[in-house]
Tab-separated table of N, CA, C and O in Angstrom:
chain	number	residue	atom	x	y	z
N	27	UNK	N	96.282	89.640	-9.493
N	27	UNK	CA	97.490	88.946	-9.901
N	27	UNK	C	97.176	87.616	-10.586
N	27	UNK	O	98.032	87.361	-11.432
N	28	UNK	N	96.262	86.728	-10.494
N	28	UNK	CA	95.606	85.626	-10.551
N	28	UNK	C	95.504	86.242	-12.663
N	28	UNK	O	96.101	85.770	-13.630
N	29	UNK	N	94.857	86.990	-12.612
N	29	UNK	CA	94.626	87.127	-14.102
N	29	UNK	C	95.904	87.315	-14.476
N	29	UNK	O	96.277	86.376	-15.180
N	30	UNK	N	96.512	87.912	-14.350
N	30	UNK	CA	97.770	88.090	-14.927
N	30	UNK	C	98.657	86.882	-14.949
N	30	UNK	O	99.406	86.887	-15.925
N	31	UNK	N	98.772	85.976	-14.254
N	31	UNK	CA	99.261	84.790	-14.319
N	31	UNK	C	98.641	83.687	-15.218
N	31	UNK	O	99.351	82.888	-15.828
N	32	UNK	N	97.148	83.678	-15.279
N	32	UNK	CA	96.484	83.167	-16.055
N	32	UNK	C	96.632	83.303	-17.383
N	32	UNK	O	96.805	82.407	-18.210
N	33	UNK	N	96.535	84.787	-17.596
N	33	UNK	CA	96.855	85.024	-19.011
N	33	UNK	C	98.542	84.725	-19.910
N	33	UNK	O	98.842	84.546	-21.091
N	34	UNK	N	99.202	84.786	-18.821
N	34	UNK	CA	100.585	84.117	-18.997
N	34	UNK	C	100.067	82.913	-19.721
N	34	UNK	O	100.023	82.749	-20.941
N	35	UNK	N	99.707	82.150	-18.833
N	35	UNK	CA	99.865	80.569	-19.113
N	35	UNK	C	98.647	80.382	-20.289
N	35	UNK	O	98.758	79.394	-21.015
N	36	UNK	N	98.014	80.880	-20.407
N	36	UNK	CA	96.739	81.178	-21.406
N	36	UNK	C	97.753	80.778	-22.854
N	36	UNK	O	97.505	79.847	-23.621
N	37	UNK	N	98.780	81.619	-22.963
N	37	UNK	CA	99.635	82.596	-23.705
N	37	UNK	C	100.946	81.489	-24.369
N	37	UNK	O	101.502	81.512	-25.467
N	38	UNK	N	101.105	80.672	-23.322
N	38	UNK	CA	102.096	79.887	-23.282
N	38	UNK	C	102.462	78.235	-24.108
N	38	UNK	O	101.457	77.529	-24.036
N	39	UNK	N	103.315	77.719	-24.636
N	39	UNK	CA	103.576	76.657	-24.953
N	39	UNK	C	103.114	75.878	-24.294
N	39	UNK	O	103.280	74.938	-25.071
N	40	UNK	N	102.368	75.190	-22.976
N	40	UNK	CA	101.939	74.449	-22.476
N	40	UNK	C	100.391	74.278	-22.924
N	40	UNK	O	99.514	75.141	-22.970
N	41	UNK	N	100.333	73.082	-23.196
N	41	UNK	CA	99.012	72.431	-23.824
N	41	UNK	C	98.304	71.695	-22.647
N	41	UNK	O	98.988	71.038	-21.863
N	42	UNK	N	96.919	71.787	-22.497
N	42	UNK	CA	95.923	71.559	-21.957
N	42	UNK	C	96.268	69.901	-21.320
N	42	UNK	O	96.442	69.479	-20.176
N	43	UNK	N	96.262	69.194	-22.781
N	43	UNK	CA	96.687	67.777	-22.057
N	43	UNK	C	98.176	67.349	-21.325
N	43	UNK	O	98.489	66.269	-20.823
N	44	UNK	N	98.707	68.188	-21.412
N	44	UNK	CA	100.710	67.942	-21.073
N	44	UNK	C	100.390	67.261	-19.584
N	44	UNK	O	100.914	66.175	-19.334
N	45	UNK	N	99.205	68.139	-18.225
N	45	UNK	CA	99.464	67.124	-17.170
N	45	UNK	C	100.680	67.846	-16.366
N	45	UNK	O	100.848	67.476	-15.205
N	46	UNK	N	101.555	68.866	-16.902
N	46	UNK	CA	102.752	69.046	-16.133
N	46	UNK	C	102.670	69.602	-14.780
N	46	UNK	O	101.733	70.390	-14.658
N	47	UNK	N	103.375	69.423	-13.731
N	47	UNK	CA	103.773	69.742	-12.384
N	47	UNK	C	103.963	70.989	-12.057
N	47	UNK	O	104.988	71.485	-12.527
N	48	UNK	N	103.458	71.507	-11.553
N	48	UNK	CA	103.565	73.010	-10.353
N	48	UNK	C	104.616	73.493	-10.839
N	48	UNK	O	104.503	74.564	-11.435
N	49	UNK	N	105.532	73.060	-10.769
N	49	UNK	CA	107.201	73.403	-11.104
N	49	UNK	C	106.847	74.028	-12.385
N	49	UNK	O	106.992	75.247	-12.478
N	50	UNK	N	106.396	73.345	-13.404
N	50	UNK	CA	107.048	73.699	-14.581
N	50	UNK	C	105.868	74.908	-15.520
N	50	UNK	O	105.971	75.663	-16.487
N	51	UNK	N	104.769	74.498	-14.524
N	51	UNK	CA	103.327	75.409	-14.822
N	51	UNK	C	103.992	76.746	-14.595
N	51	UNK	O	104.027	77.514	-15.556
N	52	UNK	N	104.638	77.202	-13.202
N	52	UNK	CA	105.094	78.122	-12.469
N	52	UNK	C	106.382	78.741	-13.734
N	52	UNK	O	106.304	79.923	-14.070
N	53	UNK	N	107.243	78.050	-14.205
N	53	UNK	CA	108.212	78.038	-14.904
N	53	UNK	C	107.720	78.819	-16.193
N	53	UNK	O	108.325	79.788	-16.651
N	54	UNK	N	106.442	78.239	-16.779
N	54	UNK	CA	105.636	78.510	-17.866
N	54	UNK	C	105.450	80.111	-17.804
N	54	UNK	O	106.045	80.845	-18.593
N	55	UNK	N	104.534	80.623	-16.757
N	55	UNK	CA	104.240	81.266	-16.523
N	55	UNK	C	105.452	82.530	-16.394
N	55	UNK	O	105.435	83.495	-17.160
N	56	UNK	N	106.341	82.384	-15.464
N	56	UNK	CA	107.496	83.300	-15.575
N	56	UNK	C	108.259	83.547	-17.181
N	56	UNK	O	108.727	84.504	-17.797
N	57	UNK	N	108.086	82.239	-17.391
N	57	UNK	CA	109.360	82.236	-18.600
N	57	UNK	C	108.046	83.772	-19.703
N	57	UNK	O	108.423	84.896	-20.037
N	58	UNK	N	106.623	83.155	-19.950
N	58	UNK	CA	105.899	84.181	-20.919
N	58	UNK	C	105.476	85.637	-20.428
N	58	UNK	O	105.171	86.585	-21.152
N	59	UNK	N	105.526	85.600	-18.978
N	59	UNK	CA	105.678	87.454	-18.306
N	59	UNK	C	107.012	88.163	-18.960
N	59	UNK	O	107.099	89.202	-19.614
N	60	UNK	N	108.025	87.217	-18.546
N	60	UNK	CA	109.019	87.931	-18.909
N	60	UNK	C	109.390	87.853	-20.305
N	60	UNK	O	110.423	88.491	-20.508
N	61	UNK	N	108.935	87.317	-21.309
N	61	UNK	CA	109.296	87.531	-22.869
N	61	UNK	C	107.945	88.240	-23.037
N	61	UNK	O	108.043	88.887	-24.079
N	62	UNK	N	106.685	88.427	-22.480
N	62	UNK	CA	105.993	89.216	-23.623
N	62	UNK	C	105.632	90.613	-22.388
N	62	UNK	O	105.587	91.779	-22.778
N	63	UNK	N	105.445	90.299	-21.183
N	63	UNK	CA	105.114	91.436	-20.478
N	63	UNK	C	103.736	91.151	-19.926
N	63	UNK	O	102.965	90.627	-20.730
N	64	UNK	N	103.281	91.390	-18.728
N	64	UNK	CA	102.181	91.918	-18.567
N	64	UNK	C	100.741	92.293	-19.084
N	64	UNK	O	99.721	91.649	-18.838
N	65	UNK	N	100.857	93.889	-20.138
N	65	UNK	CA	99.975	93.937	-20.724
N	65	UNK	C	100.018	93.724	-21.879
N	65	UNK	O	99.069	93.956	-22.627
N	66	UNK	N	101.292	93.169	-22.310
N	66	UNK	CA	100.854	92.330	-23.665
N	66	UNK	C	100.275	90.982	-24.084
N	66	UNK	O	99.850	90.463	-25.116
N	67	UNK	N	100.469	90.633	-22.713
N	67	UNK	CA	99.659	89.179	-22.509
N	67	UNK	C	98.022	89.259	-22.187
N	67	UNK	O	97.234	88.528	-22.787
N	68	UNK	N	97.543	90.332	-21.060
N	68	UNK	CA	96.127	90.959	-21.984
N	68	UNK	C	95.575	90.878	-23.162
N	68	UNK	O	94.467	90.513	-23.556
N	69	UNK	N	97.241	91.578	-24.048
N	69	UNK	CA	96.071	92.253	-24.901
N	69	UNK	C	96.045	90.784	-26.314
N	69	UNK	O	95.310	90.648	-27.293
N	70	UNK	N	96.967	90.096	-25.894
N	70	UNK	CA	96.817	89.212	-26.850
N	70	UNK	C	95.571	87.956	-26.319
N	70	UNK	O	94.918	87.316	-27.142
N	71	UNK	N	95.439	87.800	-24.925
N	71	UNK	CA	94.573	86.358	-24.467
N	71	UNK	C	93.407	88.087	-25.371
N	71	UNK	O	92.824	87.744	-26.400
N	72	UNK	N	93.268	89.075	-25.106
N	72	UNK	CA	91.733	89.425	-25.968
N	72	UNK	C	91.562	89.569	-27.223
N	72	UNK	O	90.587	90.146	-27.705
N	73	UNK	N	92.889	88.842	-28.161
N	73	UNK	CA	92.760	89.302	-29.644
N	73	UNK	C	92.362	87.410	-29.650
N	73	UNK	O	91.474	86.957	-30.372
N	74	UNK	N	93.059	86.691	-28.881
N	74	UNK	CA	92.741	84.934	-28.919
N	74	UNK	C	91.075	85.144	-28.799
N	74	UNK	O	90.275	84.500	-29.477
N	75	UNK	N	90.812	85.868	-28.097
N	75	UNK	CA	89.266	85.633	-27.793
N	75	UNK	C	88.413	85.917	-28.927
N	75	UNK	O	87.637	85.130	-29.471
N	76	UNK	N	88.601	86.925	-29.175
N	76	UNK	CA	87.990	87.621	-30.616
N	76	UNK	C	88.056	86.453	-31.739
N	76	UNK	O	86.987	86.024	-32.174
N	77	UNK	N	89.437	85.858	-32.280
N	77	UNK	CA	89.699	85.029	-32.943
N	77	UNK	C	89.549	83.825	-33.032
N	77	UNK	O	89.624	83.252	-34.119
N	78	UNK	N	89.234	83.019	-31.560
N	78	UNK	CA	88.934	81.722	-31.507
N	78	UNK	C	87.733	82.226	-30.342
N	78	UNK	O	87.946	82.307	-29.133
N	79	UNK	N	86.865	82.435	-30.800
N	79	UNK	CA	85.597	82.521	-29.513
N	79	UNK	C	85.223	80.867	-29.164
N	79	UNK	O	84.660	80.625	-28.096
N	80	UNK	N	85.523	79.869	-30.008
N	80	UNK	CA	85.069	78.235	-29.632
N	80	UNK	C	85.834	78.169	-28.733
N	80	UNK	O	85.380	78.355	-27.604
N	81	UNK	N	87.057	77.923	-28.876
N	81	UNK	CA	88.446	77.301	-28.023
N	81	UNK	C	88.797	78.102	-27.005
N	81	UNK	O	88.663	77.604	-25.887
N	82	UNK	N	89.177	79.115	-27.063
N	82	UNK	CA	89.473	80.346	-26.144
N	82	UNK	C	89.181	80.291	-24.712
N	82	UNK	O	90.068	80.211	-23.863
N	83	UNK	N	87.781	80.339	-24.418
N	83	UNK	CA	87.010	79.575	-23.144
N	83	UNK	C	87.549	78.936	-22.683
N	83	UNK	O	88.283	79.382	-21.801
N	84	UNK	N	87.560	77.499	-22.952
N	84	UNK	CA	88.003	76.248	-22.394
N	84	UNK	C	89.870	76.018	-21.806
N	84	UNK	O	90.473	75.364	-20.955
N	85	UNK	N	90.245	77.210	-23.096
N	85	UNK	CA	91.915	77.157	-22.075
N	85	UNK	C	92.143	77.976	-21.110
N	85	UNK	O	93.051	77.727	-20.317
N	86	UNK	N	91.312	79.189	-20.976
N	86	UNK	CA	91.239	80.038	-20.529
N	86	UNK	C	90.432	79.514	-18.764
N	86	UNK	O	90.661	80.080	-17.695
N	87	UNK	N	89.781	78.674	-18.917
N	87	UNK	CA	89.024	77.734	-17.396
N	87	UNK	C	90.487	76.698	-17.079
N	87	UNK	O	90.992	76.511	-15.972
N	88	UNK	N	90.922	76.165	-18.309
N	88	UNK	CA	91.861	75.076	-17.660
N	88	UNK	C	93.101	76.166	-17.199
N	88	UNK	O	93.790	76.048	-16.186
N	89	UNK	N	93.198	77.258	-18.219
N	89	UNK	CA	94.557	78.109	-17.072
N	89	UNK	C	94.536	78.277	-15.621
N	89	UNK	O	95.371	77.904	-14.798
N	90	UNK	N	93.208	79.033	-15.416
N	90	UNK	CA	93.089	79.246	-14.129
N	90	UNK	C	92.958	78.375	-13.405
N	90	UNK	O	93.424	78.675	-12.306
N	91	UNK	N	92.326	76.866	-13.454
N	91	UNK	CA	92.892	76.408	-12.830
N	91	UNK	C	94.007	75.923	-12.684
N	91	UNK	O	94.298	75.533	-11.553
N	92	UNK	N	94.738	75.823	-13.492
N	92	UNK	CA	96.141	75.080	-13.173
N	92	UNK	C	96.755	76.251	-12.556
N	92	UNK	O	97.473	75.933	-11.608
N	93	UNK	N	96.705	77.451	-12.780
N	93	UNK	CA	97.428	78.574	-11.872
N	93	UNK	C	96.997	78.732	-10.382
N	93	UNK	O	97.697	79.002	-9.406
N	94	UNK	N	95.719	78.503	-10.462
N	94	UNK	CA	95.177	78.108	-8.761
N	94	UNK	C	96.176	77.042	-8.024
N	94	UNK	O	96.853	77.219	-7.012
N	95	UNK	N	96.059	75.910	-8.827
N	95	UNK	CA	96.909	75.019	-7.956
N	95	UNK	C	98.465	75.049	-8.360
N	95	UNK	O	99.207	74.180	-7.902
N	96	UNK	N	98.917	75.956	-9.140
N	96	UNK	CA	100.600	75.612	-9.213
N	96	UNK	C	100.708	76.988	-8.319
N	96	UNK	O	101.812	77.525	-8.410
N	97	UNK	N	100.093	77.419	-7.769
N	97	UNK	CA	100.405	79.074	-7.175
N	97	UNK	C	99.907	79.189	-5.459
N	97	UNK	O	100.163	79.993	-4.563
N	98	UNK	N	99.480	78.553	-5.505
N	98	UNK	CA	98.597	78.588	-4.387
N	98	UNK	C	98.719	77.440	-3.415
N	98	UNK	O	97.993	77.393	-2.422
């Protein structure tokens, strides 16, 4: 479940530096499951990867953690 939430927020309008609160991380996350789905959020954090192999990484470490601590 952890990936799947990750890749939400991976996916999402929230930027690395924003800093925002549990609340709205959590918010993030629901609001991009439910407009793109599940495995479309897969399949796009693996077309981001392909496409930005520099950047990709680094949001992809700061998602998970911020989903660790807005979830957990």
């Amino acid at each position: 479940m952890n990936a799947v939430l990750s890749d939400a927020l991976f996916l999402s309008h929230v930027q690395r530096s924003q800093q925002l609160p549990a609340e709205l991380i959590r918010a993030a996350v629901t609001d991009t499951v439910d407009r793109i789905g599940e495995q479309r959020c897969a399949e796009l954090v693996a077309q981001e990867f392909g496409e930005h192999p520099d950047c990709a990484p680094g949001r992809m470490r700061w998602a998970r953690t911020a989903v660790q601590l807005a979830f957990h």
